[in-house]
Coordinates of N, CA and C in Angstrom, one line a residue:
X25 N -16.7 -8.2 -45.9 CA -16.5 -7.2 -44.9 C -16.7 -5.8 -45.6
X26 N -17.2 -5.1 -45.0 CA -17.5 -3.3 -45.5 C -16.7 -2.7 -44.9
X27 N -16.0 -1.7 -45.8 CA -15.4 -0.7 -45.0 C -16.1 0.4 -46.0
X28 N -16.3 1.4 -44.8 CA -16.9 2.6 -44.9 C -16.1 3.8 -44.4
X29 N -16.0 4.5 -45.5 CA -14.6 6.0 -45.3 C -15.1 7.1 -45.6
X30 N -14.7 7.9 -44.8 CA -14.9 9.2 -44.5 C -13.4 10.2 -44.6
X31 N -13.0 10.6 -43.8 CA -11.5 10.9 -43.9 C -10.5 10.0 -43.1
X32 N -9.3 9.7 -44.0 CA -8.8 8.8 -43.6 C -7.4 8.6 -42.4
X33 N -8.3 8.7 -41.3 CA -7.1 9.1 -40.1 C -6.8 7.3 -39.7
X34 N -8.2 7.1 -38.6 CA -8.2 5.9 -37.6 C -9.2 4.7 -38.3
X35 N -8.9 3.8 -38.3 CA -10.0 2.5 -38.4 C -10.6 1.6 -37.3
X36 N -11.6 1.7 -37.4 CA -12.6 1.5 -36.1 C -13.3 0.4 -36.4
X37 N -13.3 -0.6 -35.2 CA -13.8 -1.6 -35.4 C -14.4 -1.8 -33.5
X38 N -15.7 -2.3 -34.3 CA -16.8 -2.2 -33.1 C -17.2 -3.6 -32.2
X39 N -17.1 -3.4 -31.2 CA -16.9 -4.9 -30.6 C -18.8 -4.9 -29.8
X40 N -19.3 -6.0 -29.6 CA -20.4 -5.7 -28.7 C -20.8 -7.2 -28.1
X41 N -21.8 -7.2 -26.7 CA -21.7 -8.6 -26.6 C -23.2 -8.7 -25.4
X42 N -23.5 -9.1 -25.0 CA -24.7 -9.2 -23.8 C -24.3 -9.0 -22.9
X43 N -22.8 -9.2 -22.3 CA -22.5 -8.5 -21.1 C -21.0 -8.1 -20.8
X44 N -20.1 -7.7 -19.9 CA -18.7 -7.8 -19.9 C -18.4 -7.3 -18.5
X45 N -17.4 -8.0 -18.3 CA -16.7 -7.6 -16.8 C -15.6 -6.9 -17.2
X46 N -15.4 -6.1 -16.0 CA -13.9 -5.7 -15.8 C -13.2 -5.3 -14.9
X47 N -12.4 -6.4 -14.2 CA -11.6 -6.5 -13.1 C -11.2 -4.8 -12.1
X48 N -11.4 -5.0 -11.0 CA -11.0 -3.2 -10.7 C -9.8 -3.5 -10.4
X49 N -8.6 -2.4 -10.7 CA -7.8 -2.4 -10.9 C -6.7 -2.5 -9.4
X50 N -7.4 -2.0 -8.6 CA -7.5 -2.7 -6.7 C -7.0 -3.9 -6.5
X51 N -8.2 -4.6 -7.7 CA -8.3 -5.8 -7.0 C -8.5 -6.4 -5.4
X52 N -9.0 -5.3 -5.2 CA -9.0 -5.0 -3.6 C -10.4 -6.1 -3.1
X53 N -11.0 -7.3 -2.1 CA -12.0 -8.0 -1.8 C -12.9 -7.2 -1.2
X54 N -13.5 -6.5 -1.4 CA -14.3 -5.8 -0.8 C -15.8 -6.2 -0.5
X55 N -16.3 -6.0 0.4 CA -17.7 -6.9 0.1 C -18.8 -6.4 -1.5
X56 N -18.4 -5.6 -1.5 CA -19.6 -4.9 -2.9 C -17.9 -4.0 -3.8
X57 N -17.9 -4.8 -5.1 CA -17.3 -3.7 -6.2 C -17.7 -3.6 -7.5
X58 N -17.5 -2.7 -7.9 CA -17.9 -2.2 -9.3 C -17.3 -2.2 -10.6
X59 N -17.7 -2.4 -11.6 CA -17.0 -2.5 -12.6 C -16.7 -1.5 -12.8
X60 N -15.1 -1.3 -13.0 CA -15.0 0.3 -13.7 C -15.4 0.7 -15.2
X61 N -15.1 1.5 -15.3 CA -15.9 2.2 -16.3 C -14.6 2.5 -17.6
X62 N -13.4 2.2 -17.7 CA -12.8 2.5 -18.3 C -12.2 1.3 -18.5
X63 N -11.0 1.2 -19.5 CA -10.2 0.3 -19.6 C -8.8 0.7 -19.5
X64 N -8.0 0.1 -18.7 CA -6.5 0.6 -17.8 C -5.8 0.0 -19.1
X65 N -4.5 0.5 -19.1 CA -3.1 -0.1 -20.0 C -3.3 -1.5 -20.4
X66 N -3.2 -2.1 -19.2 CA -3.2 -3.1 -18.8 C -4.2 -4.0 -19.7
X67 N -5.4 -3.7 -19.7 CA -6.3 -4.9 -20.3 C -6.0 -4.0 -21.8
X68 N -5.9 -3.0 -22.2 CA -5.8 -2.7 -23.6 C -4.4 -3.5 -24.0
X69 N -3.6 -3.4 -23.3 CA -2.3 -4.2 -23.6 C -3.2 -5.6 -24.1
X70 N -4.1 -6.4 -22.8 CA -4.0 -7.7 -23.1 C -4.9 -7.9 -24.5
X71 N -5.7 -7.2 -24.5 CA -6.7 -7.2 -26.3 C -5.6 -7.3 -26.8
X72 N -4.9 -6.0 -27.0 CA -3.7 -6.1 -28.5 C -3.2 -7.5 -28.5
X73 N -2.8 -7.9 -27.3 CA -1.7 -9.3 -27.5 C -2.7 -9.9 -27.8
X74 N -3.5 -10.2 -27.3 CA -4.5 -11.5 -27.8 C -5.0 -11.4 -29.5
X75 N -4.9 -9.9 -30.2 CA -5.8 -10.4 -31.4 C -3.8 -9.9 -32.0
X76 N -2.9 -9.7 -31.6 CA -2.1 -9.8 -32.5 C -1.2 -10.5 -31.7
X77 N -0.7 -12.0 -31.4 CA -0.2 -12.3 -30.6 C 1.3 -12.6 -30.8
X78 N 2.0 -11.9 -32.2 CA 2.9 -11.6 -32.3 C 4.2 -10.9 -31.5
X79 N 3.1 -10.0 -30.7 CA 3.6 -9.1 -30.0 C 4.0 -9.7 -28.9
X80 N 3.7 -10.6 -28.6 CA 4.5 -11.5 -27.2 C 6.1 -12.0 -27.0
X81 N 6.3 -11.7 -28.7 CA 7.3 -11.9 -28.4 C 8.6 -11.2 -28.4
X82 N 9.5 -10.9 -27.2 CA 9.7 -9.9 -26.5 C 9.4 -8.8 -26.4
X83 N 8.1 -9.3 -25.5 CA 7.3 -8.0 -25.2 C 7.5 -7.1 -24.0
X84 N 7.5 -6.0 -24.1 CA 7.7 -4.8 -23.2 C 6.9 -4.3 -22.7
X85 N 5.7 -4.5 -22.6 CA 4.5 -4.2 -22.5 C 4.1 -2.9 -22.9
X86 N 4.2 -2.5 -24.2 CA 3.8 -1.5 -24.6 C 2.8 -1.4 -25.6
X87 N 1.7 -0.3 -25.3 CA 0.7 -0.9 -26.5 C 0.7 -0.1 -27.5
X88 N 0.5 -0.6 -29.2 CA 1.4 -0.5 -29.9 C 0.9 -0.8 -31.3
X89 N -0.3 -1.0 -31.3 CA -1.1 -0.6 -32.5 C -2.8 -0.1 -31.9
X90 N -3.3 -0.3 -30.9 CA -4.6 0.2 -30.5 C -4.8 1.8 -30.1
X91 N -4.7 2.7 -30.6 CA -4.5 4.2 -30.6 C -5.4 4.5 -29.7
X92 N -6.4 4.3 -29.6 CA -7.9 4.9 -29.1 C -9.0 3.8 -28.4
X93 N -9.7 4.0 -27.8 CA -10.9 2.9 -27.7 C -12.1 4.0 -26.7
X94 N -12.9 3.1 -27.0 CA -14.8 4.0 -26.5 C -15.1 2.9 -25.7
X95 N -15.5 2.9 -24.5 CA -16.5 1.5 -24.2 C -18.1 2.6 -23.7
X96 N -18.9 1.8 -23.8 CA -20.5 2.4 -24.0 C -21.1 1.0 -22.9
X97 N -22.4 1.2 -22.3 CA -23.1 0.4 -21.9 C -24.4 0.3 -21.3
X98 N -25.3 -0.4 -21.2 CA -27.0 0.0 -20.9 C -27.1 0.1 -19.3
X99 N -26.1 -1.0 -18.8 CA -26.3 -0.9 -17.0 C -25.3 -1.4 -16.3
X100 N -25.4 -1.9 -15.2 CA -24.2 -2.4 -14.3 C -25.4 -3.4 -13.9
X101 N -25.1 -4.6 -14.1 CA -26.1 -5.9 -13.0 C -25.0 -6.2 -11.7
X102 N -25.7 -6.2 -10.5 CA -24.8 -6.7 -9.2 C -25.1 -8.4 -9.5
X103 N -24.3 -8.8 -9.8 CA -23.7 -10.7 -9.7 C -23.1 -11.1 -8.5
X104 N -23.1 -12.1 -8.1 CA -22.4 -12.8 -6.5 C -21.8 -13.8 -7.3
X105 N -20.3 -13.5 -6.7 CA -19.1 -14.4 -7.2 C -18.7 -15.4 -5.7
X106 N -18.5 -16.2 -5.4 CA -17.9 -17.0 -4.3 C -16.2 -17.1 -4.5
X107 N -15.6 -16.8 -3.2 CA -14.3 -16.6 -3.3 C -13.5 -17.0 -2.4
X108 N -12.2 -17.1 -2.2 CA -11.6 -17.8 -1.5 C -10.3 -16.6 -0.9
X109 N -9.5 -16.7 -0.1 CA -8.4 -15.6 0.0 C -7.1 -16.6 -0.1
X110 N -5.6 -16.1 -0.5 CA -5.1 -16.8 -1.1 C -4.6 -17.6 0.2
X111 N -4.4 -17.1 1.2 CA -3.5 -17.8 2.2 C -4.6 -18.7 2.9
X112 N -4.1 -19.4 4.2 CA -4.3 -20.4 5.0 C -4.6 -19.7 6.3
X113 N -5.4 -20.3 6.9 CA -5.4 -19.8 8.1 C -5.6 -21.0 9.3
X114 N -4.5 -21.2 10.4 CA -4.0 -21.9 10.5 C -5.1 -21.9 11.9
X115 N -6.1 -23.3 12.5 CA -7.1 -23.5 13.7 C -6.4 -24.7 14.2
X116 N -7.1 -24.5 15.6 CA -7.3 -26.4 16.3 C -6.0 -25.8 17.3
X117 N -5.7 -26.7 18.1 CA -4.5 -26.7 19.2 C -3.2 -27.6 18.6
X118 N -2.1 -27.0 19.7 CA -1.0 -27.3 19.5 C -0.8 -29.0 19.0
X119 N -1.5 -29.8 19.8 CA -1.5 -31.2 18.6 C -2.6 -31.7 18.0
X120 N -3.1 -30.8 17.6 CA -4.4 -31.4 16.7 C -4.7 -30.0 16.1
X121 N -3.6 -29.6 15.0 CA -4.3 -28.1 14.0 C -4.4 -28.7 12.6
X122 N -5.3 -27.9 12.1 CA -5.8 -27.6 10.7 C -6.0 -26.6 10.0
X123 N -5.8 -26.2 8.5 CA -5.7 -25.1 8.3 C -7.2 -25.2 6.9
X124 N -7.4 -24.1 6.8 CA -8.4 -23.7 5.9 C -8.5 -22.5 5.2
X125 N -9.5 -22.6 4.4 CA -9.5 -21.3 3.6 C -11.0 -20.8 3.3
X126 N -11.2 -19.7 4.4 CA -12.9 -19.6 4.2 C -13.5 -19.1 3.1
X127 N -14.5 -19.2 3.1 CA -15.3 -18.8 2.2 C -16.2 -17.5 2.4
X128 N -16.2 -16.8 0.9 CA -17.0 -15.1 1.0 C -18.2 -14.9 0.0
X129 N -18.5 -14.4 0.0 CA -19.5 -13.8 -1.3 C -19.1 -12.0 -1.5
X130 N -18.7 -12.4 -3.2 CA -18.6 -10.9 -3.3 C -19.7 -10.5 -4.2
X131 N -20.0 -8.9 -4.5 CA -20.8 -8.5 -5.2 C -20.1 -7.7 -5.9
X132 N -20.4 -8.0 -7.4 CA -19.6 -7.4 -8.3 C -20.6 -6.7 -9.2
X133 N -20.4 -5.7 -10.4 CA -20.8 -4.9 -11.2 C -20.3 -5.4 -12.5
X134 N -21.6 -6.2 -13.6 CA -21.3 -6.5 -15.0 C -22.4 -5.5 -15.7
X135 N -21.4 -5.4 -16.7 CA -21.9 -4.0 -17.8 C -23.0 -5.4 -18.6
X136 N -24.1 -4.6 -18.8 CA -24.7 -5.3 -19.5 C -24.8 -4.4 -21.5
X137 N -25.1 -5.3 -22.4 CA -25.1 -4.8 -23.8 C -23.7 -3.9 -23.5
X138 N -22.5 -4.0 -23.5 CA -21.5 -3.6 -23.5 C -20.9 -3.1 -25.1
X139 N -20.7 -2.1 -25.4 CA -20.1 -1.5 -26.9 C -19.0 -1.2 -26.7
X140 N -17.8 -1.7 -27.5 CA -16.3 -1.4 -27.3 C -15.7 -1.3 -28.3
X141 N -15.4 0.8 -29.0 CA -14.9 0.6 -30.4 C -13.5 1.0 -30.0
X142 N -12.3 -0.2 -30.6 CA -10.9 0.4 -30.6 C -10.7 0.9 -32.4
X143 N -9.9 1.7 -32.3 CA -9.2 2.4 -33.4 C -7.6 2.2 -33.3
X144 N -7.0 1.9 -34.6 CA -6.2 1.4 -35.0 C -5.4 2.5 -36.6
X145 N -4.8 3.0 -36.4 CA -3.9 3.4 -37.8 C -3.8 3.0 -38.8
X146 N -4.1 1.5 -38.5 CA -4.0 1.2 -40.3 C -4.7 0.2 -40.4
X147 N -5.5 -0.1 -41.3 CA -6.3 -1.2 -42.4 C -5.8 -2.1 -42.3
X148 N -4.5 -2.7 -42.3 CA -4.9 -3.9 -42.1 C -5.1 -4.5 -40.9
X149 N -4.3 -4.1 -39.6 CA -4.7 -4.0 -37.9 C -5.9 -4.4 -37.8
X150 N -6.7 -3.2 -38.2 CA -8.4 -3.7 -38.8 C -9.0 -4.6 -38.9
X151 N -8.1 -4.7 -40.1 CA -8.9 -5.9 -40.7 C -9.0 -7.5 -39.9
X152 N -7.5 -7.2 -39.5 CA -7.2 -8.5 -38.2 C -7.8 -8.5 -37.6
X153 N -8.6 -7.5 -36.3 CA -9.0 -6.9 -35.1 C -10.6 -7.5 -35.8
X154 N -11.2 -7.4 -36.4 CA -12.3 -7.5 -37.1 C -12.7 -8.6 -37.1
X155 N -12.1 -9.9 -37.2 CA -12.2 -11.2 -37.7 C -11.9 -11.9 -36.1
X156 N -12.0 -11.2 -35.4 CA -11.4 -12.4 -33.7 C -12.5 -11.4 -32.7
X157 N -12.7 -12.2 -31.6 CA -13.3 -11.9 -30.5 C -11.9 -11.4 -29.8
X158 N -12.8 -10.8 -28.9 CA -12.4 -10.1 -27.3 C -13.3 -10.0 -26.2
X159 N -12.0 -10.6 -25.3 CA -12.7 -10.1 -24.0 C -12.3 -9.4 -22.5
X160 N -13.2 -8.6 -22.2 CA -13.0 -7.9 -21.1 C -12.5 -7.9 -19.8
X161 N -10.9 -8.8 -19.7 CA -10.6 -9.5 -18.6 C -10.5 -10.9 -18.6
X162 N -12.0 -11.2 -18.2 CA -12.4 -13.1 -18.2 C -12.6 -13.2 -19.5
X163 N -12.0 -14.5 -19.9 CA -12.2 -15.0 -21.1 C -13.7 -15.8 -21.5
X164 N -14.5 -15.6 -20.3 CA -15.8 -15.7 -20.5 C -17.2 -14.7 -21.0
X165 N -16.4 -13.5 -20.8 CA -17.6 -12.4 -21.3 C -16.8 -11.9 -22.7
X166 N -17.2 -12.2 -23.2 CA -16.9 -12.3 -25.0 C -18.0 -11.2 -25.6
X167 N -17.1 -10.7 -26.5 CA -17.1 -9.4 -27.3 C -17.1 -9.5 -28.7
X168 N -17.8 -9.9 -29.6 CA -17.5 -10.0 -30.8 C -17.5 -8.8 -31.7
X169 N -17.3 -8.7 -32.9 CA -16.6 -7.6 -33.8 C -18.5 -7.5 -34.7
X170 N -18.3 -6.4 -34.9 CA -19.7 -6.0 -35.4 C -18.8 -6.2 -37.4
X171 N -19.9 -6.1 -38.7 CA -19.6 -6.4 -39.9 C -18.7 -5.5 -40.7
X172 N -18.5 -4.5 -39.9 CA -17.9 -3.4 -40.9 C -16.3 -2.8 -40.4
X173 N -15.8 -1.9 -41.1 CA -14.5 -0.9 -40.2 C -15.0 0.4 -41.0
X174 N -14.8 1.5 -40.0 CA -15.6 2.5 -40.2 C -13.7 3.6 -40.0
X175 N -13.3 4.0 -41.2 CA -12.6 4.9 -41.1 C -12.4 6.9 -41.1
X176 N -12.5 7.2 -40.1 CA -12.9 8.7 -39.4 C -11.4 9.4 -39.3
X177 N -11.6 10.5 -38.7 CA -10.2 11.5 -38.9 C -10.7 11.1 -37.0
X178 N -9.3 11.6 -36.8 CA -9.4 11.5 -35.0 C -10.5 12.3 -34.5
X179 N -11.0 13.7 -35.2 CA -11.2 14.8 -34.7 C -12.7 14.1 -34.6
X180 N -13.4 13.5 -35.5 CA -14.6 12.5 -36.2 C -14.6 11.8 -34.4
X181 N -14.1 10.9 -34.5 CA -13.6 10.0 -33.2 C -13.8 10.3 -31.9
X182 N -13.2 11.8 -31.9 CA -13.0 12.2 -30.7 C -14.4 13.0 -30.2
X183 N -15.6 13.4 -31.3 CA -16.4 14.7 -31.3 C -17.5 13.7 -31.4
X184 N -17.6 12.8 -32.1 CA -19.3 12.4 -32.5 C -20.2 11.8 -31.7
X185 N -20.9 12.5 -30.7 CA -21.4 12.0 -29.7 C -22.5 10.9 -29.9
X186 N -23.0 10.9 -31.2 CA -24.3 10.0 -31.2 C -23.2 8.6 -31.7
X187 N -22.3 8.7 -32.4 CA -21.9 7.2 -33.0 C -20.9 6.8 -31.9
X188 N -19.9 7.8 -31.5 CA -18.9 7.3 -30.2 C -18.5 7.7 -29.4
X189 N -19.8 7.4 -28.8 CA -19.9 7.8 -27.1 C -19.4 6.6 -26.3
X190 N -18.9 7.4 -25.1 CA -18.3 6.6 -24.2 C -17.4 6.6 -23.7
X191 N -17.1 6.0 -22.5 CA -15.3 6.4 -21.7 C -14.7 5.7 -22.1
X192 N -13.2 6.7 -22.1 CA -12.0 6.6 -22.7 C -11.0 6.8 -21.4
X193 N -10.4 6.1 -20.9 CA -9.3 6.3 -20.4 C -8.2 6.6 -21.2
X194 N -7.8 8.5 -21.0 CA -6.5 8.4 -21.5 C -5.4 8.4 -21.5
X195 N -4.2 7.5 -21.7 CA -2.9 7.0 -21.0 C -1.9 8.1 -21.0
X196 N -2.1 9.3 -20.6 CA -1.0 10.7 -20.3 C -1.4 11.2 -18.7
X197 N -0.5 11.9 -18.6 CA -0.3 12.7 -17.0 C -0.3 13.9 -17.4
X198 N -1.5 14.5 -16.9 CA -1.7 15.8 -16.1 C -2.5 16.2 -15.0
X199 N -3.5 17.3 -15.1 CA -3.4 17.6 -14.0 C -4.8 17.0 -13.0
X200 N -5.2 16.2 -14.6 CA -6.6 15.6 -14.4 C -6.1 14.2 -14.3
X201 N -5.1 13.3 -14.3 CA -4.6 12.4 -14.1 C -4.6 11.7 -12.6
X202 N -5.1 10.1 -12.9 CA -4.9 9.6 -11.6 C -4.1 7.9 -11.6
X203 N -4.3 7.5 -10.7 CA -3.8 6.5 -10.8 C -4.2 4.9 -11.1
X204 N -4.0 4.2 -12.1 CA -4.7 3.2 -12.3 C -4.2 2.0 -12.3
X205 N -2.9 2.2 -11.7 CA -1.9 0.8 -11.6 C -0.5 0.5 -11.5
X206 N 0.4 0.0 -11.7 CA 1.4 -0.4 -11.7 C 2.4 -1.5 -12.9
X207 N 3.2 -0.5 -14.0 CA 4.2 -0.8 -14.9 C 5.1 -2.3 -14.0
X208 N 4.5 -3.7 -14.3 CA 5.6 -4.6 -14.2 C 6.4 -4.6 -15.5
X209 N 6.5 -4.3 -16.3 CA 7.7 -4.3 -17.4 C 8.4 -3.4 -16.9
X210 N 8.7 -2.0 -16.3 CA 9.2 -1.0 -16.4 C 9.4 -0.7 -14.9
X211 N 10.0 -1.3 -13.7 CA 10.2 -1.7 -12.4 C 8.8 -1.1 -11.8
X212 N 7.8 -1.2 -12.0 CA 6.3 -0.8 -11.4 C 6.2 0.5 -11.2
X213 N 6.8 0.5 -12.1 CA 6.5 2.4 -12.2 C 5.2 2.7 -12.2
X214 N 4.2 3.9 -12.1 CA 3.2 4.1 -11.9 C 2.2 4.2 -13.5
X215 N 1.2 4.2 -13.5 CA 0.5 4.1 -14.8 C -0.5 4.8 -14.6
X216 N -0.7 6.1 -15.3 CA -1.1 7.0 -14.6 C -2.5 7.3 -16.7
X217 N -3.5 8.3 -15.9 CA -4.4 8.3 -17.1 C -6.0 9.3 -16.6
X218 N -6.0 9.8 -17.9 CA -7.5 10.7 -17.3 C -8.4 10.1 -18.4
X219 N -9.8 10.3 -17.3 CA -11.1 10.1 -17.9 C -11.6 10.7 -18.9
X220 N -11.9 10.6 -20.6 CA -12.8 11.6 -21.8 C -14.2 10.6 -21.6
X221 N -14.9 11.7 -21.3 CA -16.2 11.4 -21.9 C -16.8 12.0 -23.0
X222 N -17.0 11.0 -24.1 CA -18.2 11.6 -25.0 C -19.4 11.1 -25.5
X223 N -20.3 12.3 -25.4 CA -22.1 12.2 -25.6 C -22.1 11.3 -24.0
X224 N -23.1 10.3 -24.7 CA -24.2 9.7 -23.3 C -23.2 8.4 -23.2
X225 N -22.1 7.7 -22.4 CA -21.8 6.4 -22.1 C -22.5 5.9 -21.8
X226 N -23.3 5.9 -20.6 CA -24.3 4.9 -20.1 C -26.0 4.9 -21.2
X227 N -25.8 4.3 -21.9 CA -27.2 4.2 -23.0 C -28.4 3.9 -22.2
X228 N -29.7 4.7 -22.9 CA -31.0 4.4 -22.6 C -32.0 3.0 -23.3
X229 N -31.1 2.7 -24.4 CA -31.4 1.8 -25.7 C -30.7 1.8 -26.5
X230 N -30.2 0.8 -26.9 CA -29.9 0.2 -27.9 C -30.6 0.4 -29.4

């Protein structure tokens, strides 16, 4: 493994894969949805737990070594998912009913060539984060770790539009802040976060 240093703030490890979903945060059935473009508490929470699954145990859901993350990507493909709603819907007459559960087609939004760098505080996090897959939601659009960890000062991180571009959802309230969910560890308190963009997110090429 290469590590490559510059000044030593964050360690950055670069995830990439052919495609990735990511659930809207709605979850709302809509006939046409989109992938959002950022990643909420929530699935940053579930990366951390998954590549350090330590933290599950008594967890609060707080995330807690992943400081930063970029996601980048070349397009949105519309895919058709077949779906179900959760309840019953109850037909037929008072002595002869049946119940069922129809069926829909939704149209959803997958990032294709998807690039996802999280940053991490310390070397060895890294080095962990580095050695395991992730994935975006479904545990079927898989994200693997590119050869190196690239350590930058935040300021590096936050500014360098050609190496890390791309939306950041960031998890503070102000005045640019909106809403992206609901705190079940913390009585569903609100989970609130603004959009950074830097350089080009949506790529021409690879």
């Amino acid at each position: 493994m290469i590590v490559i240093k510059t000044n030593s703030m964050y360690y950055i490890v670069r995830y990439s894969g052919p495609f990735g979903f990511i659930k809207p945060w709605t979850a709302v059935r809509d006939s046409e949805t989109f992938s959002q473009q950022f990643l909420t508490p929530s699935i940053v929470t579930g990366i951390e737990r998954k590549l350090f699954p330590e933290l599950l145990k008594d967890d609060d859901g707080e995330i807690k070594k992943i400081v930063g993350h970029r996601l980048s990507y070349k397009q949105i493909s519309q895919q058709q998912e077949q779906i179900q709603p959760r309840g019953w819907n109850e037909k037929g007459t008072k002595n002869n009913k049946f119940y069922e559960r129809p069926y829909a087609i939704l149209v959803r939004g997958v990032m294709l060539e998807p690039v996802l760098f999280l940053a991490f505080l310390n070397l060895s996090d890294a080095e962990i984060a580095a050695k395991q897959h992730i994935c975006l939601s479904r545990n079927e659009d898989v994200l693997y770790p590119g050869g190196e960890i690239l350590e930058v000062s935040k300021e590096d991180f936050d500014t360098d539009e050609e190496l890390f571009s791309g939306f950041e959802l960031v998890f503070e309230n102000n005045d640019q802040s909106f809403l992206v969910g609901y705190n079940r560890y913390k009585k569903n308190e609100k989970m609130l976060g603004h959009i950074k963009i830097v350089g080009t997110p949506v790529k021409n090429n690879y």
